[in-house]
Amino acid sequence: VSSGRPITFTRGVPPADSFPVDEVVECADTILRLDPAVLLQYGKSTGYQPLREWIAQANGRAVDDVLISNGSLQILDFIGTALLSDNDVVFVEAPTYDRAITTFRRHRARVVGIPLQNDGVDIAAFEQALRREVPRLVYIIADFQNPSGATTSATKRRRLVELAQEYDFWIIEDAPYRHLRYYGEPQPTLLSLGPQRVLQLSSFSKQISPGMRLGYVIAPAEIISRLARIAEDTYISPTMPSEGIVYEYCRRGYLERNLPRLLALYRPKLEATLASLRRELPEASFMTPEGGYFVGVNLPIAVSGKELAARAAKVSLVLTDGDGFFPEKPAQAFVRIPFCGITVPEIEEGVARLAQVYRELTK
Ligand SMILES: Cc1ncc(COP(=O)(O)O)c(C=O)c1O
């Protein structure tokens, strides 16, 4: 990688070589010929029925507990419309997915950050915050969190669900990375531990393609019917051809078969990220993700995310404003490294440039 070429540490996108092009084309050809009257028509706002059934069965739930929409972020917005009123409180992990913070705020909620540890939110801090005020929603990315890479332990998952039952709040479990586990054993989903208190969001974006725009939510049926009404008022119908293609893709067992290919593609990139950080930036602290798309890096300097991004731009390293991942400005600089969409040499060069920026700021 030449020193002048920009390296982008901004967006959590898959690389183009991850897309299963031939299989998607094959599935599109089959299903659009088989079911054109449904797939090329306005559809039901709950989604393409065969795909709903497939998702329900894969998760041991009733079909009425599933809604499919144009990406999981869109569903998060519908949840905001359904469940949030002005000044409702939403607890999030700090840091968390920046677009989730934006979405909750757009619904005029007050977003409260609970510090995140290696094994999930700080439960003592969470309980302390609960004693001050009971949130309407708690937003948790339990597996390979965006942006930190943390995975919530089984003990903390159980405690979160107990607290949801005791204090009567909803948990949104956002799980787009759950299947991308490179090491270790899966933990139980929050959904499986508290099916009456959890709305689980999931997505095909990181398993097939984000351009397909397919996400879904599993939740109690009465919530699903509220979301379906909001979806219908918003866009009449979800994008039916995508739903048909993904249904055919799942029905043929391609989803399961594609997964090992993705793991083999991404695991070396995670390893390269961690090795580069240890080599180039021993002063930094970061979690060691067992899967997913991100390594979140804390730098022991008090510069704003904007300032750090401006400094990085001078060495052609493109960073997002790390402060955006926190409801309140963090004390230290935070950098998210989305390692899947770039190559190993780009990761190594990008981390070296980050180290150079850090050295300049601390000398
Ligand atoms: C935690 C999290 N939730 C939701 C999304 C949005 O996914 P989708 O493409 O399904 O809208 C992303 C995408 O990066 C994400 O990281």
CSV table of C-alpha atoms and ligand atoms in Angstrom, one decimal:
chain,number,residue,atom,x,y,z
A,1,VAL,CA,0.0,0.0,0.0
A,2,SER,CA,1.6,3.3,-1.1
A,3,SER,CA,1.9,5.9,1.6
A,4,GLY,CA,-0.3,8.4,-0.3
A,5,ARG,CA,-3.3,6.2,-0.9
A,6,PRO,CA,-6.3,6.9,1.4
A,7,ILE,CA,-7.1,4.1,3.8
A,8,THR,CA,-10.7,4.1,5.1
A,9,PHE,CA,-11.5,3.1,8.6
A,10,THR,CA,-15.1,4.5,8.4
A,11,ARG,CA,-17.8,2.2,7.3
A,12,GLY,CA,-18.7,-1.3,8.4
A,13,VAL,CA,-19.2,-2.7,5.0
A,14,PRO,CA,-18.4,-6.2,3.5
A,15,PRO,CA,-15.8,-6.4,0.7
A,16,ALA,CA,-17.1,-7.0,-2.8
A,17,ASP,CA,-15.4,-10.5,-2.9
A,18,SER,CA,-17.7,-11.7,-0.1
A,19,PHE,CA,-20.8,-11.4,-2.3
A,20,PRO,CA,-22.2,-14.8,-3.5
A,21,VAL,CA,-23.0,-13.4,-6.9
A,22,ASP,CA,-23.7,-16.7,-8.8
A,23,GLU,CA,-26.0,-18.0,-6.1
A,24,VAL,CA,-27.9,-14.8,-5.8
A,25,VAL,CA,-28.5,-14.7,-9.6
A,26,GLU,CA,-29.6,-18.3,-9.6
A,27,CYS,CA,-32.0,-17.7,-6.8
A,28,ALA,CA,-33.4,-14.6,-8.4
A,29,ASP,CA,-34.0,-16.4,-11.7
A,30,THR,CA,-35.8,-19.3,-9.9
A,31,ILE,CA,-38.0,-17.4,-7.5
A,32,LEU,CA,-39.0,-14.5,-9.8
A,33,ARG,CA,-40.3,-17.0,-12.4
A,34,LEU,CA,-41.9,-19.2,-9.7
A,35,ASP,CA,-43.8,-16.5,-7.8
A,36,PRO,CA,-44.0,-13.3,-9.9
A,37,ALA,CA,-47.6,-12.5,-9.0
A,38,VAL,CA,-46.5,-12.1,-5.4
A,39,LEU,CA,-42.9,-10.8,-5.7
A,40,LEU,CA,-43.5,-8.2,-8.3
A,41,GLN,CA,-46.7,-6.9,-6.6
A,42,TYR,CA,-47.2,-4.8,-3.5
A,43,GLY,CA,-46.7,-7.2,-0.6
A,44,LYS,CA,-47.8,-7.5,2.9
A,45,SER,CA,-46.1,-5.2,5.4
A,46,THR,CA,-45.0,-8.1,7.5
A,47,GLY,CA,-42.9,-9.5,4.6
A,48,TYR,CA,-42.9,-12.4,2.1
A,49,GLN,CA,-44.7,-15.1,3.9
A,50,PRO,CA,-42.4,-18.1,3.0
A,51,LEU,CA,-39.4,-16.1,4.3
A,52,ARG,CA,-41.3,-15.2,7.5
A,53,GLU,CA,-42.1,-18.9,7.9
A,54,TRP,CA,-38.4,-19.9,7.3
A,55,ILE,CA,-37.2,-17.3,9.9
A,56,ALA,CA,-39.9,-18.3,12.4
A,57,GLN,CA,-38.9,-22.0,12.1
A,58,ALA,CA,-35.2,-21.3,12.3
A,59,ASN,CA,-35.8,-19.5,15.6
A,60,GLY,CA,-38.5,-21.7,17.1
A,61,ARG,CA,-41.1,-19.0,17.0
A,62,ALA,CA,-44.6,-18.5,15.6
A,63,VAL,CA,-44.8,-16.8,12.2
A,64,ASP,CA,-46.8,-13.9,13.8
A,65,ASP,CA,-43.7,-13.0,15.8
A,66,VAL,CA,-41.7,-12.1,12.7
A,67,LEU,CA,-41.6,-9.0,10.6
A,68,ILE,CA,-39.2,-8.5,7.6
A,69,SER,CA,-38.3,-5.0,6.4
A,70,ASN,CA,-35.8,-3.1,4.3
A,71,GLY,CA,-32.8,-3.5,6.6
A,72,SER,CA,-32.8,-3.7,10.4
A,73,LEU,CA,-32.1,0.0,10.8
A,74,GLN,CA,-35.5,0.8,9.3
A,75,ILE,CA,-37.1,-1.5,11.8
A,76,LEU,CA,-35.3,0.3,14.7
A,77,ASP,CA,-36.9,3.4,13.4
A,78,PHE,CA,-40.3,1.7,13.4
A,79,ILE,CA,-39.7,0.6,17.0
A,80,GLY,CA,-39.0,4.2,17.9
A,81,THR,CA,-42.3,5.2,16.4
A,82,ALA,CA,-44.2,2.4,18.1
A,83,LEU,CA,-42.7,2.6,21.6
A,84,LEU,CA,-41.1,6.0,22.2
A,85,SER,CA,-42.8,9.2,23.4
A,86,ASP,CA,-41.0,12.5,23.9
A,87,ASN,CA,-38.4,12.4,26.7
A,88,ASP,CA,-38.6,8.6,27.2
A,89,VAL,CA,-35.3,7.3,28.3
A,90,VAL,CA,-33.3,4.8,26.3
A,91,PHE,CA,-30.3,3.1,27.9
A,92,VAL,CA,-27.5,2.1,25.5
A,93,GLU,CA,-24.0,0.7,25.9
A,94,ALA,CA,-21.3,3.4,25.8
A,95,PRO,CA,-19.9,3.2,23.1
A,96,THR,CA,-22.7,2.0,20.9
A,97,TYR,CA,-23.8,2.0,17.2
A,98,ASP,CA,-23.9,5.7,16.3
A,99,ARG,CA,-26.9,5.4,14.0
A,100,ALA,CA,-28.9,3.9,16.8
A,101,ILE,CA,-28.2,6.9,19.0
A,102,THR,CA,-29.3,9.2,16.1
A,103,THR,CA,-32.5,7.1,15.6
A,104,PHE,CA,-33.6,7.3,19.2
A,105,ARG,CA,-32.9,11.0,19.4
A,106,ARG,CA,-34.9,11.6,16.3
A,107,HIS,CA,-37.8,10.1,18.2
A,108,ARG,CA,-37.0,12.7,20.9
A,109,ALA,CA,-35.9,10.1,23.5
A,110,ARG,CA,-33.2,10.9,26.0
A,111,VAL,CA,-30.3,8.5,25.5
A,112,VAL,CA,-28.3,7.4,28.5
A,113,GLY,CA,-25.0,5.6,28.1
A,114,ILE,CA,-24.0,2.8,30.4
A,115,PRO,CA,-20.2,2.1,30.4
A,116,LEU,CA,-19.3,-1.0,28.4
A,117,GLN,CA,-16.8,-3.6,29.8
A,118,ASN,CA,-15.2,-6.6,28.0
A,119,ASP,CA,-18.1,-8.8,29.0
A,120,GLY,CA,-21.0,-6.4,28.4
A,121,VAL,CA,-22.4,-3.4,30.1
A,122,ASP,CA,-21.3,-2.6,33.6
A,123,ILE,CA,-24.1,-4.1,35.6
A,124,ALA,CA,-23.5,-2.1,38.8
A,125,ALA,CA,-23.7,1.1,36.8
A,126,PHE,CA,-26.8,-0.2,35.0
A,127,GLU,CA,-28.6,-0.9,38.3
A,128,GLN,CA,-27.6,2.4,39.7
A,129,ALA,CA,-29.0,4.2,36.6
A,130,LEU,CA,-32.2,2.1,37.0
A,131,ARG,CA,-32.7,3.3,40.5
A,132,ARG,CA,-32.6,6.9,39.2
A,133,GLU,CA,-35.0,6.3,36.3
A,134,VAL,CA,-36.6,3.3,34.5
A,135,PRO,CA,-36.0,3.4,30.7
A,136,ARG,CA,-38.6,2.6,28.1
A,137,LEU,CA,-36.0,0.7,26.0
A,138,VAL,CA,-32.6,-0.8,26.5
A,139,TYR,CA,-30.5,-1.2,23.4
A,140,ILE,CA,-27.9,-4.0,23.5
A,141,ILE,CA,-25.6,-5.4,20.8
A,142,ALA,CA,-24.7,-8.5,22.7
A,143,ASP,CA,-22.5,-10.2,20.0
A,144,PHE,CA,-19.4,-8.6,18.7
A,145,GLN,CA,-20.6,-5.2,19.5
A,146,ASN,CA,-20.5,-2.3,17.0
A,147,PRO,CA,-18.2,-0.4,17.6
A,148,SER,CA,-16.1,-2.1,20.4
A,149,GLY,CA,-16.2,-5.8,19.4
A,150,ALA,CA,-17.3,-6.8,23.0
A,151,THR,CA,-19.5,-9.8,23.6
A,152,THR,CA,-21.9,-9.9,26.5
A,153,SER,CA,-21.4,-12.8,28.9
A,154,ALA,CA,-24.2,-15.3,29.6
A,155,THR,CA,-24.3,-14.1,33.2
A,156,LYS,CA,-24.9,-10.5,32.2
A,157,ARG,CA,-27.4,-11.5,29.6
A,158,ARG,CA,-29.4,-13.4,32.3
A,159,ARG,CA,-29.2,-10.4,34.6
A,160,LEU,CA,-30.4,-7.9,31.9
A,161,VAL,CA,-33.4,-10.1,31.2
A,162,GLU,CA,-34.2,-10.4,34.9
A,163,LEU,CA,-34.0,-6.6,35.3
A,164,ALA,CA,-36.3,-6.1,32.2
A,165,GLN,CA,-38.9,-8.3,33.9
A,166,GLU,CA,-38.5,-6.7,37.3
A,167,TYR,CA,-38.5,-3.1,36.1
A,168,ASP,CA,-40.7,-3.6,33.1
A,169,PHE,CA,-38.7,-2.3,30.1
A,170,TRP,CA,-38.1,-3.6,26.6
A,171,ILE,CA,-34.7,-4.9,25.5
A,172,ILE,CA,-33.8,-4.4,21.9
A,173,GLU,CA,-31.2,-7.1,21.0
A,174,ASP,CA,-29.5,-6.0,17.8
A,175,ALA,CA,-27.7,-9.0,16.4
A,176,PRO,CA,-26.5,-8.5,12.8
A,177,TYR,CA,-23.1,-10.0,13.6
A,178,ARG,CA,-24.1,-13.0,15.7
A,179,HIS,CA,-23.3,-15.6,13.0
A,180,LEU,CA,-19.9,-14.2,12.3
A,181,ARG,CA,-18.1,-16.0,15.2
A,182,TYR,CA,-14.4,-16.7,14.6
A,183,TYR,CA,-13.5,-18.1,18.0
A,184,GLY,CA,-15.2,-19.5,21.1
A,185,GLU,CA,-18.7,-20.7,21.9
A,186,PRO,CA,-22.0,-18.9,21.2
A,187,GLN,CA,-23.8,-17.4,24.2
A,188,PRO,CA,-27.6,-17.7,24.6
A,189,THR,CA,-29.5,-14.9,22.8
A,190,LEU,CA,-31.3,-12.3,25.0
A,191,LEU,CA,-34.3,-13.3,23.0
A,192,SER,CA,-34.1,-17.0,24.1
A,193,LEU,CA,-33.7,-15.9,27.7
A,194,GLY,CA,-36.6,-13.4,27.8
A,195,PRO,CA,-38.9,-13.9,24.9
A,196,GLN,CA,-41.6,-11.7,26.4
A,197,ARG,CA,-39.3,-8.7,27.0
A,198,VAL,CA,-36.9,-8.8,24.0
A,199,LEU,CA,-37.2,-7.5,20.5
A,200,GLN,CA,-34.5,-9.1,18.5
A,201,LEU,CA,-33.3,-7.4,15.3
A,202,SER,CA,-31.3,-9.3,12.8
A,203,SER,CA,-30.2,-8.8,9.2
A,204,PHE,CA,-29.0,-10.5,6.1
A,205,SER,CA,-26.7,-7.5,5.3
A,206,LYS,CA,-23.6,-9.1,6.8
A,207,GLN,CA,-24.5,-12.7,5.8
A,208,ILE,CA,-25.4,-12.1,2.1
A,209,SER,CA,-25.4,-8.5,1.0
A,210,PRO,CA,-26.4,-5.1,2.5
A,211,GLY,CA,-27.7,-3.8,-0.9
A,212,MET,CA,-30.4,-6.4,-0.6
A,213,ARG,CA,-31.8,-4.4,2.3
A,214,LEU,CA,-33.2,-7.2,4.3
A,215,GLY,CA,-33.6,-7.2,8.1
A,216,TYR,CA,-36.1,-8.7,10.4
A,217,VAL,CA,-37.4,-8.5,14.0
A,218,ILE,CA,-38.6,-11.2,16.2
A,219,ALA,CA,-40.9,-10.0,19.0
A,220,PRO,CA,-44.2,-10.7,20.7
A,221,ALA,CA,-47.0,-10.8,18.1
A,222,GLU,CA,-48.8,-7.7,19.4
A,223,ILE,CA,-45.6,-5.6,18.9
A,224,ILE,CA,-45.2,-7.1,15.4
A,225,SER,CA,-48.7,-6.0,14.4
A,226,ARG,CA,-48.0,-2.5,15.6
A,227,LEU,CA,-44.7,-2.4,13.6
A,228,ALA,CA,-46.6,-3.8,10.5
A,229,ARG,CA,-49.1,-0.9,10.6
A,230,ILE,CA,-46.2,1.6,10.8
A,231,ALA,CA,-44.4,-0.1,8.0
A,232,GLU,CA,-47.5,0.0,5.8
A,233,ASP,CA,-48.1,3.6,6.5
A,234,THR,CA,-44.4,4.3,5.7
A,235,TYR,CA,-43.8,2.4,2.4
A,236,ILE,CA,-46.9,0.4,1.6
A,237,SER,CA,-44.8,-2.7,1.0
A,238,PRO,CA,-41.3,-3.9,1.6
A,239,THR,CA,-39.0,-4.7,-1.3
A,240,MET,CA,-40.5,-8.0,-2.3
A,241,PRO,CA,-38.0,-9.2,-5.0
A,242,SER,CA,-35.2,-9.1,-2.3
A,243,GLU,CA,-37.3,-11.1,0.1
A,244,GLY,CA,-38.0,-13.7,-2.6
A,245,ILE,CA,-34.4,-14.0,-3.5
A,246,VAL,CA,-33.3,-14.3,0.1
A,247,TYR,CA,-36.0,-16.9,0.8
A,248,GLU,CA,-34.8,-19.0,-2.1
A,249,TYR,CA,-31.2,-18.6,-0.9
A,250,CYS,CA,-32.1,-19.8,2.6
A,251,ARG,CA,-34.4,-22.6,1.4
A,252,ARG,CA,-31.5,-24.1,-0.7
A,253,GLY,CA,-29.2,-24.1,2.4
A,254,TYR,CA,-26.9,-21.5,0.8
A,255,LEU,CA,-26.9,-19.3,3.9
A,256,GLU,CA,-25.4,-22.1,6.0
A,257,ARG,CA,-22.9,-23.0,3.3
A,258,ASN,CA,-21.8,-19.4,2.8
A,259,LEU,CA,-20.9,-18.8,6.4
A,260,PRO,CA,-17.6,-20.8,6.6
A,261,ARG,CA,-16.5,-18.9,3.5
A,262,LEU,CA,-17.1,-15.6,5.3
A,263,LEU,CA,-15.4,-16.8,8.5
A,264,ALA,CA,-12.3,-17.8,6.5
A,265,LEU,CA,-12.3,-14.4,4.7
A,266,TYR,CA,-12.6,-12.3,7.9
A,267,ARG,CA,-10.7,-14.1,10.6
A,268,PRO,CA,-7.3,-13.4,9.2
A,269,LYS,CA,-8.3,-9.7,8.9
A,270,LEU,CA,-9.2,-9.6,12.6
A,271,GLU,CA,-5.9,-11.3,13.5
A,272,ALA,CA,-4.0,-8.8,11.4
A,273,THR,CA,-5.8,-5.9,13.1
A,274,LEU,CA,-5.0,-7.2,16.6
A,275,ALA,CA,-1.4,-8.0,15.7
A,276,SER,CA,-0.9,-4.5,14.1
A,277,LEU,CA,-2.3,-2.8,17.1
A,278,ARG,CA,-0.1,-4.7,19.5
A,279,ARG,CA,2.9,-4.0,17.4
A,280,GLU,CA,2.3,-0.3,16.5
A,281,LEU,CA,0.2,1.0,19.4
A,282,PRO,CA,1.1,-0.7,22.7
A,283,GLU,CA,-0.3,2.3,24.5
A,284,ALA,CA,-3.8,1.7,23.2
A,285,SER,CA,-6.4,-0.4,24.9
A,286,PHE,CA,-8.9,-2.5,23.0
A,287,MET,CA,-11.0,-5.6,23.5
A,288,THR,CA,-10.3,-8.8,21.7
A,289,PRO,CA,-13.4,-9.6,19.7
A,290,GLU,CA,-14.4,-13.2,19.0
A,291,GLY,CA,-16.2,-12.3,15.8
A,292,GLY,CA,-17.9,-9.5,13.9
A,293,TYR,CA,-16.7,-6.5,12.0
A,294,PHE,CA,-15.0,-4.2,14.5
A,295,VAL,CA,-12.1,-3.6,16.9
A,296,GLY,CA,-12.7,-0.5,19.0
A,297,VAL,CA,-9.5,1.3,20.1
A,298,ASN,CA,-9.1,3.6,23.1
A,299,LEU,CA,-6.2,6.0,22.9
A,300,PRO,CA,-5.0,7.6,26.1
A,301,ILE,CA,-5.3,11.1,24.9
A,302,ALA,CA,-8.0,13.7,25.4
A,303,VAL,CA,-8.6,14.9,21.9
A,304,SER,CA,-12.0,15.2,20.3
A,305,GLY,CA,-13.0,12.7,17.6
A,306,LYS,CA,-13.2,15.6,15.1
A,307,GLU,CA,-9.6,16.7,15.9
A,308,LEU,CA,-8.3,13.2,15.6
A,309,ALA,CA,-10.1,12.7,12.3
A,310,ALA,CA,-8.6,16.0,11.0
A,311,ARG,CA,-5.1,14.9,12.0
A,312,ALA,CA,-5.6,11.5,10.5
A,313,ALA,CA,-6.8,13.0,7.2
A,314,LYS,CA,-3.4,14.7,6.8
A,315,VAL,CA,-1.8,11.2,6.5
A,316,SER,CA,-4.7,10.0,4.3
A,317,LEU,CA,-6.3,7.9,7.0
A,318,VAL,CA,-10.1,8.4,6.9
A,319,LEU,CA,-11.7,8.1,10.4
A,320,THR,CA,-15.2,8.7,11.6
A,321,ASP,CA,-15.7,11.0,14.5
A,322,GLY,CA,-15.3,8.5,17.4
A,323,ASP,CA,-17.3,10.7,19.8
A,324,GLY,CA,-20.4,9.8,17.7
A,325,PHE,CA,-20.5,6.4,19.3
A,326,PHE,CA,-21.1,7.9,22.8
A,327,PRO,CA,-24.2,9.6,24.0
A,328,GLU,CA,-21.9,11.9,26.0
A,329,LYS,CA,-18.4,12.9,24.9
A,330,PRO,CA,-15.8,10.4,26.1
A,331,ALA,CA,-12.8,11.3,28.1
A,332,GLN,CA,-10.4,9.6,25.7
A,333,ALA,CA,-10.1,9.4,22.0
A,334,PHE,CA,-11.9,6.4,20.5
A,335,VAL,CA,-11.3,4.9,17.0
A,336,ARG,CA,-13.4,2.1,15.4
A,337,ILE,CA,-11.6,-0.1,13.0
A,338,PRO,CA,-14.0,-2.0,10.7
A,339,PHE,CA,-11.6,-4.6,9.4
A,340,CYS,CA,-13.8,-6.8,7.0
A,341,GLY,CA,-14.1,-4.4,4.1
A,342,ILE,CA,-10.3,-3.7,3.7
A,343,THR,CA,-7.3,-5.9,2.9
A,344,VAL,CA,-4.6,-7.0,5.3
A,345,PRO,CA,-2.0,-4.6,3.9
A,346,GLU,CA,-4.5,-1.8,4.2
A,347,ILE,CA,-5.2,-2.8,7.8
A,348,GLU,CA,-1.4,-2.8,8.6
A,349,GLU,CA,-0.8,0.5,6.9
A,350,GLY,CA,-3.8,2.1,8.4
A,351,VAL,CA,-2.8,1.1,12.0
A,352,ALA,CA,0.7,2.4,11.3
A,353,ARG,CA,-0.7,5.7,10.2
A,354,LEU,CA,-2.9,5.8,13.3
A,355,ALA,CA,0.2,5.2,15.4
A,356,GLN,CA,2.0,8.0,13.6
A,357,VAL,CA,-0.9,10.4,14.4
A,358,TYR,CA,-1.0,9.3,18.0
A,359,ARG,CA,2.8,9.9,18.4
A,360,GLU,CA,2.5,13.4,16.9
A,361,LEU,CA,-0.3,14.3,19.3
A,362,THR,CA,1.6,13.0,22.3
A,363,LYS,CA,5.2,14.2,21.6
B,1,LIG,C1,-25.4,-2.8,15.2
B,1,LIG,C2,-26.0,-2.6,13.8
B,1,LIG,N1,-27.3,-2.5,13.7
B,1,LIG,C3,-27.9,-2.3,12.5
B,1,LIG,C4,-27.2,-2.1,11.4
B,1,LIG,C5,-27.9,-1.9,10.1
B,1,LIG,O1,-28.1,-3.0,9.4
B,1,LIG,P1,-29.1,-3.1,8.1
B,1,LIG,O2,-28.2,-3.1,6.9
B,1,LIG,O3,-29.8,-4.4,8.4
B,1,LIG,O4,-30.0,-2.0,8.2
B,1,LIG,C6,-25.8,-2.2,11.4
B,1,LIG,C7,-25.0,-1.9,10.2
B,1,LIG,O5,-23.9,-1.7,10.2
B,1,LIG,C8,-25.2,-2.4,12.7
B,1,LIG,O6,-23.9,-2.4,12.9
